[in-house]
PDB file of C-alpha atoms in Angstrom:
ATOM      1  CA  MET A  28      44.096 126.598 182.601  1.00 42.00           C
ATOM      2  CA  ARG A  29      43.078 129.689 180.919  1.00 52.00           C
ATOM      3  CA  GLN A  30      45.469 131.627 179.471  1.00 64.00           C
ATOM      4  CA  SER A  31      45.563 135.849 180.651  1.00 76.00           C
ATOM      5  CA  LEU A  32      48.965 136.970 178.528  1.00 85.00           C
ATOM      6  CA  ILE A  33      50.223 135.911 175.706  1.00 88.00           C
ATOM      7  CA  ASP A  34      53.343 137.093 174.060  1.00 93.00           C
ATOM      8  CA  PRO A  35      53.113 139.015 171.149  1.00 93.00           C
ATOM      9  CA  GLU A  36      55.662 136.966 169.058  1.00 94.00           C
ATOM     10  CA  GLU A  37      52.171 134.396 169.121  1.00 94.00           C
ATOM     11  CA  LEU A  38      50.190 136.688 166.656  1.00 94.00           C
ATOM     12  CA  ALA A  39      53.163 135.556 163.790  1.00 95.00           C
ATOM     13  CA  PHE A  40      50.615 132.305 163.696  1.00 96.00           C
ATOM     14  CA  GLU A  41      47.082 134.229 163.887  1.00 95.00           C
ATOM     15  CA  THR A  42      45.617 136.237 161.098  1.00 95.00           C
ATOM     16  CA  LEU A  43      45.094 139.840 161.348  1.00 94.00           C
ATOM     17  CA  PRO A  44      42.501 142.174 159.252  1.00 93.00           C
ATOM     18  CA  THR A  45      43.613 144.878 157.300  1.00 90.00           C
ATOM     19  CA  LEU A  46      43.041 148.772 156.865  1.00 89.00           C
ATOM     20  CA  PRO A  47      41.926 150.209 153.467  1.00 89.00           C
ATOM     21  CA  ASP A  48      45.211 151.424 151.367  1.00 85.00           C
ATOM     22  CA  ASN A  49      44.230 154.750 151.742  1.00 86.00           C
ATOM     23  CA  HIS A  50      43.986 155.084 155.668  1.00 83.00           C
ATOM     24  CA  ARG A  51      45.430 157.861 157.607  1.00 79.00           C
ATOM     25  CA  LEU A  52      45.729 156.403 160.830  1.00 79.00           C
ATOM     26  CA  GLY A  53      49.624 156.185 160.979  1.00 81.00           C
ATOM     27  CA  ALA A  54      51.111 155.060 164.445  1.00 80.00           C
ATOM     28  CA  TRP A  55      47.611 154.175 165.688  1.00 79.00           C
ATOM     29  CA  ALA A  56      46.847 151.511 162.628  1.00 83.00           C
ATOM     30  CA  ALA A  57      51.074 150.052 162.953  1.00 84.00           C
ATOM     31  CA  ILE A  58      49.757 149.267 166.936  1.00 85.00           C
ATOM     32  CA  HIS A  59      46.545 148.212 165.949  1.00 86.00           C
ATOM     33  CA  PHE A  60      47.158 146.378 162.638  1.00 88.00           C
ATOM     34  CA  PRO A  61      50.820 145.395 162.542  1.00 91.00           C
ATOM     35  CA  ASP A  62      52.440 143.513 159.832  1.00 91.00           C
ATOM     36  CA  HIS A  63      54.620 141.813 161.917  1.00 93.00           C
ATOM     37  CA  THR A  64      56.290 141.009 165.471  1.00 94.00           C
ATOM     38  CA  PRO A  65      58.303 142.697 168.028  1.00 93.00           C
ATOM     39  CA  SER A  66      61.138 140.420 166.379  1.00 95.00           C
ATOM     40  CA  GLY A  67      59.805 140.640 163.268  1.00 96.00           C
ATOM     41  CA  LYS A  68      57.832 137.978 161.630  1.00 97.00           C
ATOM     42  CA  PRO A  69      55.257 138.063 159.707  1.00 97.00           C
ATOM     43  CA  ILE A  70      51.717 138.088 160.524  1.00 96.00           C
ATOM     44  CA  ALA A  71      48.997 137.139 158.361  1.00 96.00           C
ATOM     45  CA  ARG A  72      47.123 139.931 156.712  1.00 93.00           C
ATOM     46  CA  GLY A  73      42.849 138.841 156.782  1.00 92.00           C
ATOM     47  CA  PRO A  74      39.815 140.911 155.221  1.00 92.00           C
ATOM     48  CA  VAL A  75      39.935 144.503 154.848  1.00 93.00           C
ATOM     49  CA  MET A  76      37.647 146.608 158.048  1.00 88.00           C
ATOM     50  CA  THR A  77      37.247 149.653 158.885  1.00 84.00           C
ATOM     51  CA  ALA A  78      34.296 149.736 161.559  1.00 88.00           C
ATOM     52  CA  ILE A  79      34.659 147.695 164.729  1.00 88.00           C
ATOM     53  CA  GLY A  80      31.684 145.828 164.362  1.00 89.00           C
ATOM     54  CA  GLU A  81      32.973 144.232 161.719  1.00 91.00           C
ATOM     55  CA  ARG A  82      36.453 143.517 163.184  1.00 90.00           C
ATOM     56  CA  LEU A  83      34.582 141.603 166.198  1.00 92.00           C
ATOM     57  CA  ALA A  84      32.306 139.785 163.395  1.00 93.00           C
ATOM     58  CA  VAL A  85      35.755 138.360 162.001  1.00 93.00           C
ATOM     59  CA  VAL A  86      36.892 137.149 165.089  1.00 93.00           C
ATOM     60  CA  GLU A  87      33.416 135.703 165.927  1.00 93.00           C
ATOM     61  CA  SER A  88      33.297 133.855 162.600  1.00 93.00           C
ATOM     62  CA  ARG A  89      37.036 132.953 163.444  1.00 93.00           C
ATOM     63  CA  GLU A  90      38.676 134.322 160.201  1.00 93.00           C
ATOM     64  CA  ALA A  91      40.964 136.340 162.296  1.00 94.00           C
ATOM     65  CA  VAL A  92      41.879 137.808 165.293  1.00 93.00           C
ATOM     66  CA  VAL A  93      42.192 142.014 166.596  1.00 93.00           C
ATOM     67  CA  ILE A  94      44.137 143.986 168.978  1.00 90.00           C
ATOM     68  CA  VAL A  95      41.958 146.718 170.284  1.00 88.00           C
ATOM     69  CA  GLY A  96      41.942 149.081 173.130  1.00 83.00           C
ATOM     70  CA  GLU A  97      41.625 147.312 176.885  1.00 80.00           C
ATOM     71  CA  HIS A  98      38.270 149.412 177.219  1.00 80.00           C
ATOM     72  CA  LEU A  99      36.536 147.651 174.267  1.00 85.00           C
ATOM     73  CA  GLU A 100      35.388 144.651 176.421  1.00 86.00           C
ATOM     74  CA  ARG A 101      32.899 147.018 178.525  1.00 84.00           C
ATOM     75  CA  TYR A 102      31.540 148.213 175.048  1.00 85.00           C
ATOM     76  CA  TYR A 103      31.301 144.911 173.221  1.00 87.00           C
ATOM     77  CA  SER A 104      31.188 142.144 175.260  1.00 85.00           C
ATOM     78  CA  ASN A 105      30.327 139.113 173.534  1.00 88.00           C
ATOM     79  CA  PRO A 106      29.963 135.459 175.118  1.00 90.00           C
ATOM     80  CA  ALA A 107      31.418 133.990 171.889  1.00 90.00           C
ATOM     81  CA  ILE A 108      34.839 136.329 171.952  1.00 91.00           C
ATOM     82  CA  ARG A 109      37.580 136.795 174.719  1.00 90.00           C
ATOM     83  CA  TYR A 110      39.583 139.336 175.315  1.00 90.00           C
ATOM     84  CA  ILE A 111      43.568 138.123 176.264  1.00 90.00           C
ATOM     85  CA  GLU A 112      46.004 140.853 176.971  1.00 89.00           C
ATOM     86  CA  ILE A 113      49.013 141.033 174.763  1.00 89.00           C
ATOM     87  CA  GLY A 114      52.418 141.643 176.953  1.00 86.00           C
ATOM     88  CA  VAL A 115      53.342 144.406 175.466  1.00 82.00           C
ATOM     89  CA  ALA A 116      53.670 148.218 176.798  1.00 77.00           C
ATOM     90  CA  PRO A 117      50.808 149.980 177.095  1.00 76.00           C
ATOM     91  CA  VAL A 118      49.654 152.993 174.544  1.00 73.00           C
ATOM     92  CA  GLU A 119      49.911 156.312 175.464  1.00 73.00           C
ATOM     93  CA  THR A 120      46.727 158.461 174.866  1.00 73.00           C
ATOM     94  CA  ALA A 121      46.586 162.208 174.412  1.00 77.00           C
ATOM     95  CA  LEU A 122      43.832 164.922 174.606  1.00 80.00           C
ATOM     96  CA  VAL A 123      43.963 166.608 171.268  1.00 84.00           C
ATOM     97  CA  ARG A 124      42.099 170.115 170.903  1.00 84.00           C
ATOM     98  CA  ARG A 125      42.873 173.950 168.604  1.00 88.00           C
ATOM     99  CA  ARG A 126      44.553 176.466 171.494  1.00 88.00           C
ATOM    100  CA  VAL A 127      41.366 178.890 170.543  1.00 91.00           C
ATOM    101  CA  ASP A 128      38.827 176.370 171.388  1.00 89.00           C
ATOM    102  CA  ARG A 129      37.386 177.592 174.504  1.00 89.00           C
ATOM    103  CA  ARG A 130      34.322 176.167 174.920  1.00 93.00           C
ATOM    104  CA  ARG A 131      33.212 174.859 178.653  1.00 93.00           C
ATOM    105  CA  ALA A 132      32.485 171.431 177.210  1.00 92.00           C
ATOM    106  CA  ILE A 133      36.016 170.969 176.115  1.00 90.00           C
ATOM    107  CA  GLN A 134      37.438 172.615 178.954  1.00 91.00           C
ATOM    108  CA  ASP A 135      35.469 170.464 181.382  1.00 91.00           C
ATOM    109  CA  LEU A 136      37.305 167.365 179.187  1.00 90.00           C
ATOM    110  CA  GLU A 137      40.633 168.712 179.493  1.00 89.00           C
ATOM    111  CA  GLU A 138      40.262 169.124 183.373  1.00 90.00           C
ATOM    112  CA  CYS A 139      38.413 165.244 183.543  1.00 87.00           C
ATOM    113  CA  SER A 140      41.868 164.236 181.166  1.00 84.00           C
ATOM    114  CA  ARG A 141      44.341 165.754 183.670  1.00 86.00           C
ATOM    115  CA  ASP A 142      42.204 164.047 186.893  1.00 86.00           C
ATOM    116  CA  VAL A 143      42.184 160.762 185.229  1.00 81.00           C
ATOM    117  CA  ALA A 144      45.983 160.987 184.037  1.00 78.00           C
ATOM    118  CA  ALA A 145      47.125 162.350 187.489  1.00 82.00           C
ATOM    119  CA  GLY A 146      45.511 159.040 189.105  1.00 78.00           C
ATOM    120  CA  LEU A 147      43.019 161.570 190.569  1.00 77.00           C
ATOM    121  CA  VAL A 148      39.729 159.511 189.307  1.00 71.00           C
ATOM    122  CA  ASP A 149      38.960 155.947 189.544  1.00 70.00           C
ATOM    123  CA  THR A 150      38.378 155.091 185.734  1.00 61.00           C
ATOM    124  CA  ALA A 151      37.431 150.907 186.700  1.00 58.00           C
ATOM    125  CA  GLU A 152      34.426 152.676 188.215  1.00 53.00           C
ATOM    126  CA  GLY A 153      31.813 152.222 185.729  1.00 47.00           C
TER     127      GLY A 153
END
């Protein structure tokens, strides 16, 4: 039977890559590169990575597992890599722009983002 959802506590038995010490990714890094499980169990630290290609390479080589956004499977499908949902709350995402930026492309992106958030656009469509 294939597992379709893992308990985040199982990450205590895995190795995750790390970010360089000088990264400035704050909350995003805490979600994607945690150093402990929700109950506080430590997660082994693996090689330092910056690019998604590097992270997927360590997965393929069995050196580590990585935490990625759900959408990544569409863009980086690889028969040697299996994507499994982790039993944690979804991560909120926001569009951030400068108030004074009134370019048409930015306005269109904002409008599209609002439509997606309101459920007016089916994001499962290719």
